[in-house]
PDB file of C-alpha atoms and ligand atoms in Angstrom:
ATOM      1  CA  UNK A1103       0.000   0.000   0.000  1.00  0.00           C
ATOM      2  CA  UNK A1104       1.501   3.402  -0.780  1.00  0.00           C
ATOM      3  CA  UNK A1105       1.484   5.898   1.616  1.00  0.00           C
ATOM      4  CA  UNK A1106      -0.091   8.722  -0.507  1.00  0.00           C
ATOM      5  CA  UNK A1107      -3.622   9.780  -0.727  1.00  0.00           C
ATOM      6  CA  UNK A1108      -5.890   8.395  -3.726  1.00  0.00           C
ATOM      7  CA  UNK A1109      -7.064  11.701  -5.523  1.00  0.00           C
ATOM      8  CA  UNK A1110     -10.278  13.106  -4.593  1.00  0.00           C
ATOM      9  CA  UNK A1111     -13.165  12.269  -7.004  1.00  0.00           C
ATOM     10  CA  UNK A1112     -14.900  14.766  -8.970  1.00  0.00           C
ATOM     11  CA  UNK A1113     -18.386  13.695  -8.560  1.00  0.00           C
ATOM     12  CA  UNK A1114     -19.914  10.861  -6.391  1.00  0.00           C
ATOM     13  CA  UNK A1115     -23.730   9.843  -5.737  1.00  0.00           C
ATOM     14  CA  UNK A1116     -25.438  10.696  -3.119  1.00  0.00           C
ATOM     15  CA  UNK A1117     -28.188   9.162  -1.645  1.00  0.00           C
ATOM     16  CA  UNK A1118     -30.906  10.599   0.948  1.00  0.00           C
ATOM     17  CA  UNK A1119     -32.897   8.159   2.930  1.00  0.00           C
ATOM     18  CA  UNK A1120     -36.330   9.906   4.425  1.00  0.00           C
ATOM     19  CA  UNK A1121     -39.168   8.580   6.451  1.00  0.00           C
ATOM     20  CA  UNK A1122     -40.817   9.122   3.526  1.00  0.00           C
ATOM     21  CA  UNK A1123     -38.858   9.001   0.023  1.00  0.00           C
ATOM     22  CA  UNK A1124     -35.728   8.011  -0.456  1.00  0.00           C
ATOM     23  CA  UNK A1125     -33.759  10.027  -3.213  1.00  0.00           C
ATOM     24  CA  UNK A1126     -30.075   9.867  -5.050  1.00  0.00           C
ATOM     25  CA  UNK A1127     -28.520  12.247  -7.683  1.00  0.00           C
ATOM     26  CA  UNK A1128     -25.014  12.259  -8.908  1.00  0.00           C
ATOM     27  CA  UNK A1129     -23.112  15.567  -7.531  1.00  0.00           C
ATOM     28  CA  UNK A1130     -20.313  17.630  -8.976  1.00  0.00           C
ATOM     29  CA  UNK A1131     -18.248  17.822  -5.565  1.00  0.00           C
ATOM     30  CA  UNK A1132     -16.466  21.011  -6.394  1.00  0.00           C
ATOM     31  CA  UNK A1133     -19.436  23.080  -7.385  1.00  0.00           C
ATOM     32  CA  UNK A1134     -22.163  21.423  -5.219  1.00  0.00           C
ATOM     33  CA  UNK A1135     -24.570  20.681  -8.597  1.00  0.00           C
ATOM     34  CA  UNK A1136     -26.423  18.238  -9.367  1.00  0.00           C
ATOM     35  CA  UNK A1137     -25.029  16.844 -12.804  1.00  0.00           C
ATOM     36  CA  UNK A1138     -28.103  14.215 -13.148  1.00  0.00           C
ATOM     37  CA  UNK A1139     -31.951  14.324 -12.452  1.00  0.00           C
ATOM     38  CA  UNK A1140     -33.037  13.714  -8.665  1.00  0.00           C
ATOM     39  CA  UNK A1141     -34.547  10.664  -8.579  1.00  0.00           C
ATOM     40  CA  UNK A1142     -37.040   9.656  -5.738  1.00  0.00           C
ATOM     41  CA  UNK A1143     -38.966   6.781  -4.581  1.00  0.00           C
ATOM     42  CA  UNK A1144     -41.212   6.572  -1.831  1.00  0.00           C
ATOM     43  CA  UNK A1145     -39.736   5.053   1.155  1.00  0.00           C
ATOM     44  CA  UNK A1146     -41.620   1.187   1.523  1.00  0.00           C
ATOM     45  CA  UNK A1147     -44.325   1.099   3.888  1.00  0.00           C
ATOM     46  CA  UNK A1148     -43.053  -0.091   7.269  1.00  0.00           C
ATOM     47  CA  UNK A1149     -39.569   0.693   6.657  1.00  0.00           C
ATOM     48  CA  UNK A1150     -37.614  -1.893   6.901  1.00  0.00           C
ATOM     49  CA  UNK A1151     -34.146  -3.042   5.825  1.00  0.00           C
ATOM     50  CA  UNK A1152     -35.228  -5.835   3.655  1.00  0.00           C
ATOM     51  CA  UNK A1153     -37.581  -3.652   1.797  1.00  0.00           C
ATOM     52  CA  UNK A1154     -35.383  -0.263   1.697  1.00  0.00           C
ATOM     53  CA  UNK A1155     -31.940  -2.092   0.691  1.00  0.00           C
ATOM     54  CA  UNK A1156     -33.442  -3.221  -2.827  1.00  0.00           C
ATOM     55  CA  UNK A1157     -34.238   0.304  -3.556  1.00  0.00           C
ATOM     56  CA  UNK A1158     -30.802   1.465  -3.042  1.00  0.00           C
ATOM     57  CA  UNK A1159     -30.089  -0.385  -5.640  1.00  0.00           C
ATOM     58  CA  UNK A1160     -32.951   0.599  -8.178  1.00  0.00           C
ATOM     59  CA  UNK A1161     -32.128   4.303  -7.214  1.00  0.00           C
ATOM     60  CA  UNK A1162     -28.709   3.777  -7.872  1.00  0.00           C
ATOM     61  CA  UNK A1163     -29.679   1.657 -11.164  1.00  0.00           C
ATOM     62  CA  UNK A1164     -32.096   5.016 -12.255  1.00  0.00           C
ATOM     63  CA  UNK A1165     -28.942   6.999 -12.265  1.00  0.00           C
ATOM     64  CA  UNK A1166     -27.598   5.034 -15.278  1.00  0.00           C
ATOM     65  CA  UNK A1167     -24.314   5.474 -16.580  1.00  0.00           C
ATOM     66  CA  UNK A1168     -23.646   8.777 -14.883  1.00  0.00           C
ATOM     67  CA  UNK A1169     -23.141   6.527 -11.632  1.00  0.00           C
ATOM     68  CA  UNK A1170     -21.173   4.255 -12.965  1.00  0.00           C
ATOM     69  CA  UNK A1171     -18.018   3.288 -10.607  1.00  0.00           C
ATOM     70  CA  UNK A1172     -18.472   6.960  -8.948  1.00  0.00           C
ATOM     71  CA  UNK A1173     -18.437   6.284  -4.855  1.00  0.00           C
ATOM     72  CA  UNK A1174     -21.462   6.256  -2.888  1.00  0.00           C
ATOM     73  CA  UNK A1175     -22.473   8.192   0.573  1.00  0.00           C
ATOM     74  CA  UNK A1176     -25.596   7.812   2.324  1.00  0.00           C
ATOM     75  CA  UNK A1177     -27.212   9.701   4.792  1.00  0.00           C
ATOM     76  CA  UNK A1178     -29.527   8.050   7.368  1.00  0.00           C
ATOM     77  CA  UNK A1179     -32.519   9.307   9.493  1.00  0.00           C
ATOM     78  CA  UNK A1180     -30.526   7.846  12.928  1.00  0.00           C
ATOM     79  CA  UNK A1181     -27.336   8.091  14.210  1.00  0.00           C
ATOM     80  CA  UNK A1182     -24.498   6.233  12.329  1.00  0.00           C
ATOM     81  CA  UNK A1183     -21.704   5.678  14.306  1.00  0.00           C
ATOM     82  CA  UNK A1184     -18.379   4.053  12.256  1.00  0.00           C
ATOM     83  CA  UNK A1185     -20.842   2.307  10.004  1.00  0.00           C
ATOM     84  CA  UNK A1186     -23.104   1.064  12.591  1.00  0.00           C
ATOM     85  CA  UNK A1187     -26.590   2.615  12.803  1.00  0.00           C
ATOM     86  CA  UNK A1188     -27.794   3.310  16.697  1.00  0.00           C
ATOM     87  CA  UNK A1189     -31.599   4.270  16.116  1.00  0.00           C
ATOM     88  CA  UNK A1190     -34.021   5.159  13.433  1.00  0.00           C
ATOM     89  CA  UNK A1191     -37.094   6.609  15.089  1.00  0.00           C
ATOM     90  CA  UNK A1192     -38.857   7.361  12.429  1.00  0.00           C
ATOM     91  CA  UNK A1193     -38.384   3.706  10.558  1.00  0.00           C
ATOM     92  CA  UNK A1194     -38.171  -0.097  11.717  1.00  0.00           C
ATOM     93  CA  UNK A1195     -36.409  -1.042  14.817  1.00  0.00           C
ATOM     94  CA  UNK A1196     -35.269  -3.713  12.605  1.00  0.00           C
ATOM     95  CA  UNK A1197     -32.408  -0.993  11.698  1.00  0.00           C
ATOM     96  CA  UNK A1198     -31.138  -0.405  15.289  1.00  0.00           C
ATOM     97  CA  UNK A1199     -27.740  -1.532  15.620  1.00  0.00           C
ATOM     98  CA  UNK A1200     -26.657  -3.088  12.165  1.00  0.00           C
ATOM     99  CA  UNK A1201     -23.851  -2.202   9.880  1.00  0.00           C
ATOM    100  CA  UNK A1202     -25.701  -0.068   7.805  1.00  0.00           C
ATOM    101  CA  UNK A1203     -22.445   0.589   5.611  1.00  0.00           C
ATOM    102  CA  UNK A1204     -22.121  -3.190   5.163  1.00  0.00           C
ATOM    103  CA  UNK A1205     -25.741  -3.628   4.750  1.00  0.00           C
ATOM    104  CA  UNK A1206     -26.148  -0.724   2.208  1.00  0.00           C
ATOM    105  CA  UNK A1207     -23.064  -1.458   0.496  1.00  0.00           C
ATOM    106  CA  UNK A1208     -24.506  -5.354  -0.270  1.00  0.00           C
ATOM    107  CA  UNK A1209     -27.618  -3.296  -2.340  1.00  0.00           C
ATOM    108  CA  UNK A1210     -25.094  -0.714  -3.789  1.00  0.00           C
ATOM    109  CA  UNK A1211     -22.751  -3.406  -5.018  1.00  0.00           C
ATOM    110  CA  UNK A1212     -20.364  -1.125  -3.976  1.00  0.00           C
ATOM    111  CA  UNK A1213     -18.440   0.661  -0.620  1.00  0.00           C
ATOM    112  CA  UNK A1214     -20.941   3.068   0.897  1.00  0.00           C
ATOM    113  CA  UNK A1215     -19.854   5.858   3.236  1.00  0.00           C
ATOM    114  CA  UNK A1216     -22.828   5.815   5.904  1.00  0.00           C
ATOM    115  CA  UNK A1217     -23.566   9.355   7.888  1.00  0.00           C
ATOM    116  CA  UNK A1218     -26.539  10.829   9.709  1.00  0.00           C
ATOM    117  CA  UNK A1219     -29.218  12.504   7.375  1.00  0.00           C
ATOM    118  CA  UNK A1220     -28.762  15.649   9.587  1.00  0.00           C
ATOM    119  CA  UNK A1221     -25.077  15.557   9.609  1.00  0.00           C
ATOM    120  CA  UNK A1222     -24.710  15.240   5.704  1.00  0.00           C
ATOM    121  CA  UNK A1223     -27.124  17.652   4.542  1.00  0.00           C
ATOM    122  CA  UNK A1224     -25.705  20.298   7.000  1.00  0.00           C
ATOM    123  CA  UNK A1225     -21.755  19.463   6.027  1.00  0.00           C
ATOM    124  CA  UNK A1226     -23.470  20.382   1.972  1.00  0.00           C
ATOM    125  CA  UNK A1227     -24.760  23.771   3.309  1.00  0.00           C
ATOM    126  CA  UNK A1228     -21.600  24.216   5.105  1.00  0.00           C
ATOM    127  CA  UNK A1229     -19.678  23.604   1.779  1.00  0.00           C
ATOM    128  CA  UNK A1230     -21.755  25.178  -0.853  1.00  0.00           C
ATOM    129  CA  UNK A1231     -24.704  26.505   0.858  1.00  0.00           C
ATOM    130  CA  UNK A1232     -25.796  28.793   4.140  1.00  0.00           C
ATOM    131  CA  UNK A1233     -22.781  28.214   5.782  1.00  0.00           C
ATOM    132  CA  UNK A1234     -20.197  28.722   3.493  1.00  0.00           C
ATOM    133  CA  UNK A1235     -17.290  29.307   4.902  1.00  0.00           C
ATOM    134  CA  UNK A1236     -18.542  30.015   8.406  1.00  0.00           C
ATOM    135  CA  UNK A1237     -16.525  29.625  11.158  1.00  0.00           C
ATOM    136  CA  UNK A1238     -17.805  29.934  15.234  1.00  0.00           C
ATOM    137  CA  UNK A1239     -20.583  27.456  16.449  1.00  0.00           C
ATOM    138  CA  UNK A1240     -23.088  26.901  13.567  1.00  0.00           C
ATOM    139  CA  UNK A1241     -26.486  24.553  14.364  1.00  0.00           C
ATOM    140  CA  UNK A1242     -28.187  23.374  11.208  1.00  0.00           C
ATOM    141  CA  UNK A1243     -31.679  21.944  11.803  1.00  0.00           C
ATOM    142  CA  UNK A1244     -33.901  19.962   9.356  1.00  0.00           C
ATOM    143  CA  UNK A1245     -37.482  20.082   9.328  1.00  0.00           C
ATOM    144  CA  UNK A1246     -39.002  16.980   8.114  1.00  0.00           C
ATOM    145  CA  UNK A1247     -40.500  13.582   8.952  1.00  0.00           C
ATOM    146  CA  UNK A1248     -38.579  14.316  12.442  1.00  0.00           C
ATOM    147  CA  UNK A1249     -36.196  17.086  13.200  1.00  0.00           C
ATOM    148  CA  UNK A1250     -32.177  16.412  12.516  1.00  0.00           C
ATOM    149  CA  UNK A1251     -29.618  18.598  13.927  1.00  0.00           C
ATOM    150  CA  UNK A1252     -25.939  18.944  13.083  1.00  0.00           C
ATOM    151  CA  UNK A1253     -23.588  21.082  14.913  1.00  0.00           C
ATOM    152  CA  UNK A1254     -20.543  22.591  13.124  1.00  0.00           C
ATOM    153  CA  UNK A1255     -17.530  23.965  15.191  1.00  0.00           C
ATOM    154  CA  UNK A1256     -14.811  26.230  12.594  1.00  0.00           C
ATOM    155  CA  UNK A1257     -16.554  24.108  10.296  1.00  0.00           C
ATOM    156  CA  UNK A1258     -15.839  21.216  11.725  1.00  0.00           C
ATOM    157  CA  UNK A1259     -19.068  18.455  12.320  1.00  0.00           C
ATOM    158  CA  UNK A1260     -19.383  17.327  15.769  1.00  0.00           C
ATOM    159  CA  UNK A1261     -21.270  14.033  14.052  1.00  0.00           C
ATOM    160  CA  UNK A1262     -24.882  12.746  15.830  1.00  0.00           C
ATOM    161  CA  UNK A1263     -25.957  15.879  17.757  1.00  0.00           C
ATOM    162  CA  UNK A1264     -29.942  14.265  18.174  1.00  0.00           C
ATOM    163  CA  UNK A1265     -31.390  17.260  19.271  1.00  0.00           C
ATOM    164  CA  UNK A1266     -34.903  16.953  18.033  1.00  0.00           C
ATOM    165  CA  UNK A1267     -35.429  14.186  20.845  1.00  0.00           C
ATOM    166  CA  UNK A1268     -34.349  16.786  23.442  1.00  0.00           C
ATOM    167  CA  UNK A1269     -37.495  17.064  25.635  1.00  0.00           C
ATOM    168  CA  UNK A1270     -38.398  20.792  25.056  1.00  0.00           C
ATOM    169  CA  UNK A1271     -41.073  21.443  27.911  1.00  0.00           C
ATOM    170  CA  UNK A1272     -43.160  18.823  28.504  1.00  0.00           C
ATOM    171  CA  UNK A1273     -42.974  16.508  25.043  1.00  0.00           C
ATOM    172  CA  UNK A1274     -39.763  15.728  22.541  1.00  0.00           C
ATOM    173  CA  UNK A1275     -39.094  18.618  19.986  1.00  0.00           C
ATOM    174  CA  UNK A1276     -39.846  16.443  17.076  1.00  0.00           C
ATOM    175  CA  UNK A1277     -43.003  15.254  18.135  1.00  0.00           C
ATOM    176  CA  UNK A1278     -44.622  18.686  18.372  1.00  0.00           C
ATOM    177  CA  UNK A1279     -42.224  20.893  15.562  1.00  0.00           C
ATOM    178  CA  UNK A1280     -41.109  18.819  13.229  1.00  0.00           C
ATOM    179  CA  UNK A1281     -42.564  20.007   9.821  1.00  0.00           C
ATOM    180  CA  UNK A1282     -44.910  16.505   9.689  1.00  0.00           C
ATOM    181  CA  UNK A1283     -46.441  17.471  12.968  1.00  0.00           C
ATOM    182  CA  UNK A1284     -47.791  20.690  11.896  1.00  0.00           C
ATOM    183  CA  UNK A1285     -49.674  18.429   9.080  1.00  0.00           C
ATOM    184  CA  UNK A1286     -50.327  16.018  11.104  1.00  0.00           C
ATOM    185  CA  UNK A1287     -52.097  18.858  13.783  1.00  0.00           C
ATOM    186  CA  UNK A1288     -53.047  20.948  10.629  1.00  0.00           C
ATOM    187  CA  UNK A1289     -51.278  23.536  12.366  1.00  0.00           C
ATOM    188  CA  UNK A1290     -50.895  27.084  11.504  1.00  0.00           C
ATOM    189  CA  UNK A1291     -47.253  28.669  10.199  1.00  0.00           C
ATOM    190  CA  UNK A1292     -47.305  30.889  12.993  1.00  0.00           C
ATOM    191  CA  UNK A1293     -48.977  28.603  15.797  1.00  0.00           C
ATOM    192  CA  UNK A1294     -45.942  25.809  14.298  1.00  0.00           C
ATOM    193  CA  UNK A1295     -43.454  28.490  14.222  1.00  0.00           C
ATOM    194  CA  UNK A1296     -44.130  29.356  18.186  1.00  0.00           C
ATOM    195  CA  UNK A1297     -43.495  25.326  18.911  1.00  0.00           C
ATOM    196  CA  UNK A1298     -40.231  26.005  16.745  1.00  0.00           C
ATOM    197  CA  UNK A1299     -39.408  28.841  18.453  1.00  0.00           C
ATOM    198  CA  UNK A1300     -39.743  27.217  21.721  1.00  0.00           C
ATOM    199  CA  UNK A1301     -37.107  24.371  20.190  1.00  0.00           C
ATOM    200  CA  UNK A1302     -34.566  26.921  19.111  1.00  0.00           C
ATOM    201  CA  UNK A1303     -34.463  28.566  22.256  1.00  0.00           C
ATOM    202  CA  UNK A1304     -33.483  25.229  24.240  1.00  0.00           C
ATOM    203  CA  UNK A1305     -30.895  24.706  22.003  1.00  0.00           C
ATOM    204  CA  UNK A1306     -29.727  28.282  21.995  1.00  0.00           C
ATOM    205  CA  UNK A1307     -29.899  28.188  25.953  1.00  0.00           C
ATOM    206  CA  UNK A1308     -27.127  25.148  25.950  1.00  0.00           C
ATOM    207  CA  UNK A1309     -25.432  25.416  22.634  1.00  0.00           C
ATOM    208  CA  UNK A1310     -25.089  29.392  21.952  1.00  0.00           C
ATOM    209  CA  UNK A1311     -24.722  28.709  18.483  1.00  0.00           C
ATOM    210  CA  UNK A1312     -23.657  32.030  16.516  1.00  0.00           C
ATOM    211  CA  UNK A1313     -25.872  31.336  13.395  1.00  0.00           C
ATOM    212  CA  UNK A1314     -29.006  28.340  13.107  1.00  0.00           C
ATOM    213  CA  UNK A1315     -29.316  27.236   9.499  1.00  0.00           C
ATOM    214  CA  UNK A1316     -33.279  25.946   8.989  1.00  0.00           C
ATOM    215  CA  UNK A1317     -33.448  23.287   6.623  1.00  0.00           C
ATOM    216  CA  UNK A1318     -35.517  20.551   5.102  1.00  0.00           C
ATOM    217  CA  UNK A1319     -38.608  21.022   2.867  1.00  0.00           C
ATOM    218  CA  UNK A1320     -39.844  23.680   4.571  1.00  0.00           C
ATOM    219  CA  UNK A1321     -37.126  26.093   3.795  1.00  0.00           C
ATOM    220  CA  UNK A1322     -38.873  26.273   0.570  1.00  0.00           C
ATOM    221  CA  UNK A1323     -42.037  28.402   2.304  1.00  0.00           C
ATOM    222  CA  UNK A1324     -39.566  30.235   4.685  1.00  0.00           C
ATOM    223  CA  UNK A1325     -41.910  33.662   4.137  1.00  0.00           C
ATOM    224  CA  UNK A1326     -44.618  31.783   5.786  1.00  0.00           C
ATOM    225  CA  UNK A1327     -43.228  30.638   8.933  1.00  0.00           C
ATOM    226  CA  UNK A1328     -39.617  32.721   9.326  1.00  0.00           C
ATOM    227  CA  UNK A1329     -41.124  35.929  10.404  1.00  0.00           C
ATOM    228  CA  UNK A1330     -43.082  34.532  12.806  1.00  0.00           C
ATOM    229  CA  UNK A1331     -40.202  32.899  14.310  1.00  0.00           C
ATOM    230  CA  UNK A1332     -37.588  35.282  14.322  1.00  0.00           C
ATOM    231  CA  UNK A1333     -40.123  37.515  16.188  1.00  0.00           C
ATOM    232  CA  UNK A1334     -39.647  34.767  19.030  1.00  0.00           C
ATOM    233  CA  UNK A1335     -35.863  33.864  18.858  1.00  0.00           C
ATOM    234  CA  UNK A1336     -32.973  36.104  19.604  1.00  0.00           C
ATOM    235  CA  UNK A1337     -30.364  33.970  17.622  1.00  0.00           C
ATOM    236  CA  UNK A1338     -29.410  34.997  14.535  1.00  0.00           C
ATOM    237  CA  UNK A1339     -31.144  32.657  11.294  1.00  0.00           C
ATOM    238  CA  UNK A1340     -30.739  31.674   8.206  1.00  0.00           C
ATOM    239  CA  UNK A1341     -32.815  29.301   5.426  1.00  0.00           C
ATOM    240  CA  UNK A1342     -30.981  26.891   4.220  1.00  0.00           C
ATOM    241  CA  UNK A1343     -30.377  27.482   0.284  1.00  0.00           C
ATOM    242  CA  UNK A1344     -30.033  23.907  -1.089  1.00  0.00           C
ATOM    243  CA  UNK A1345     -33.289  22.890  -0.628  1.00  0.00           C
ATOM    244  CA  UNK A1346     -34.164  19.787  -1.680  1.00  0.00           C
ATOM    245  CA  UNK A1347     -30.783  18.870  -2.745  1.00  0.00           C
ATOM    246  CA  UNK A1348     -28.676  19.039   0.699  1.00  0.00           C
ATOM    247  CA  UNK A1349     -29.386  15.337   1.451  1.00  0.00           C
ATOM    248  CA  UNK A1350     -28.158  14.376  -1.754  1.00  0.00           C
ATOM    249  CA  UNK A1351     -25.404  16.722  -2.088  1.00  0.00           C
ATOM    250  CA  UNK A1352     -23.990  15.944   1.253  1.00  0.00           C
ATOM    251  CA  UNK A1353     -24.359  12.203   1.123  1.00  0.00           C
ATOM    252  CA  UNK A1354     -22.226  12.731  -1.714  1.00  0.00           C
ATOM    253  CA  UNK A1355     -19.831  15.039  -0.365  1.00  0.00           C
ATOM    254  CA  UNK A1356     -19.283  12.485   2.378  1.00  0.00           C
ATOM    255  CA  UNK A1357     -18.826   9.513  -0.113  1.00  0.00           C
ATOM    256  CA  UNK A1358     -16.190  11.827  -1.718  1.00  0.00           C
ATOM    257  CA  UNK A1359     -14.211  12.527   1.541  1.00  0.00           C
ATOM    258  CA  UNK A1360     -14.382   8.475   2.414  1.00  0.00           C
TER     259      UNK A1360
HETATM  260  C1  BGC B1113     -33.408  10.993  14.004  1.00  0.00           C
HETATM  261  C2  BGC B1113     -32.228  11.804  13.532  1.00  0.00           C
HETATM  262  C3  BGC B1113     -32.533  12.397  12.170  1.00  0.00           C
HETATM  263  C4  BGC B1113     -33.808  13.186  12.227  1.00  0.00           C
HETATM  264  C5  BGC B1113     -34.190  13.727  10.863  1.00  0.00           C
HETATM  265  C6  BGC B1113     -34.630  11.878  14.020  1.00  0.00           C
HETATM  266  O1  BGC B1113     -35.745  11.167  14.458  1.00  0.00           O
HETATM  267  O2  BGC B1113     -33.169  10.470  15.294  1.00  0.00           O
HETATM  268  O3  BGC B1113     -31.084  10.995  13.468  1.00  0.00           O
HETATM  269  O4  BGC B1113     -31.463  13.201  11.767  1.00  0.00           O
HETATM  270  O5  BGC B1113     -34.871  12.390  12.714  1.00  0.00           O
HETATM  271  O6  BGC B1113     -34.409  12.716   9.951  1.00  0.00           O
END
């Protein structure tokens, strides 16, 4: 084995797995683009490893040859810990405490590098999005089927933060603001932006972040909710600017940097 470093690749696939859809798209990893379609299929009912691996694969298969041979990162709704996945609230328990690298890899038919969903879509808004080139304490929060948090320190990840199961009050955060239970409650923006609100401000109270990054699909009807919550926070925000694509991106950023 020689001693140097292989080169960095120039693209890599990235792959997103949500309580709800699962999505991949091949990523330029020095601009942050997308250089093929996002393709998406729902997550399979139950959520389970036997039924999710296979459509790693098909995802990966959808991609055609723009994905051929490039490496593949993964980001996960639970914490990943060197490979190993430690919880996944929001799917089947059947995925607590598995190899999820291993496992994934089997479906990819190739090395995957495994992160927290959280963790990789905040390291692509740290890279090309929001946070570019921020340095201090950064907090990047997804709103979605649960909420994800990853905390950045001078850039640098401090992997598996799990702050939407803080208890904020009386209940966990993501079982009051996350952006499903507003749907689920057919809350309001604003009445869902005060349960927000009341989130950030725990975290703010321990973390003092110097910026919080708001991400997940919601970002994309930030002038519905975002007023209403910075009227209740006193920490400085900002939407995250990737969208969609920050699962993706950063699943692929972190195959890249494997
Ligand atoms: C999981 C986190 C994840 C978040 C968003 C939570 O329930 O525990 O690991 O980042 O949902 O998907």
């Amino acid at each position: 084995m020689g001693t140097k470093r292989a080169r960095r690749p120039a693209r890599a696939v990235g792959i997103d797995i949500g309580g709800t859809g699962m999505k991949a798209a091949v990523a330029d990893l020095t601009t942050g683009e997308l250089v093929t379609d996002r393709v998406r299929i729902p997550t399979p009912k139950g959520g389970r490893p036997k039924d999710m691996g296979p459509v790693v694969g098909r995802l990966i298969a959808m991609l055609g040859d723009e994905a051929r041979d490039l490496p593949v990162g993964v980001g996960f709704p639970g914490p990943v810990v060197a490979g190993r996945i430690r919880s996944a609230a929001n799917l089947d328990a059947g995925w607590t405490e598995i190899d999820g690298a291993a496992f994934l890899a089997e479906h990819a038919g190739r090395p995957v590098a495994l992160g927290n969903d959280a963790d990789v879509a905040g390291l692509a808004e740290m890279r090309f999005g929001a946070g570019a080139g921020l340095r201090g304490t950064v907090l990047m929060l997804t709103l979605g089927t649960g909420i994800g948090s990853a905390l950045f320190v001078d850039g640098r990840l401090v992997p598996n933060t799990e702050l939407g199961h803080m208890i904020v009050g009386r209940h966990e955060a993501e079982a009051r603001a996350s952006a499903s239970a507003r749907e689920r409650e057919g809350l309001s923006w604003s009445k869902w932006a005060k349960r927000v609100a009341r989130c950030v401000n725990a975290y703010q109270a321990l973390l003092w972040p110097d910026l919080v990054i708001l991400g997940g699909g919601v970002s994309k009807r930030a002038h519905d909710w975002l007023p209403h919550l910075e009227a209740d926070v006193r920490v400085p925000l900002r939407i995250a600017t990737l969208e969609n694509r920050a699962g993706v991106v950063g699943a692929a950023v972190l195959a890249g940097e494997a």
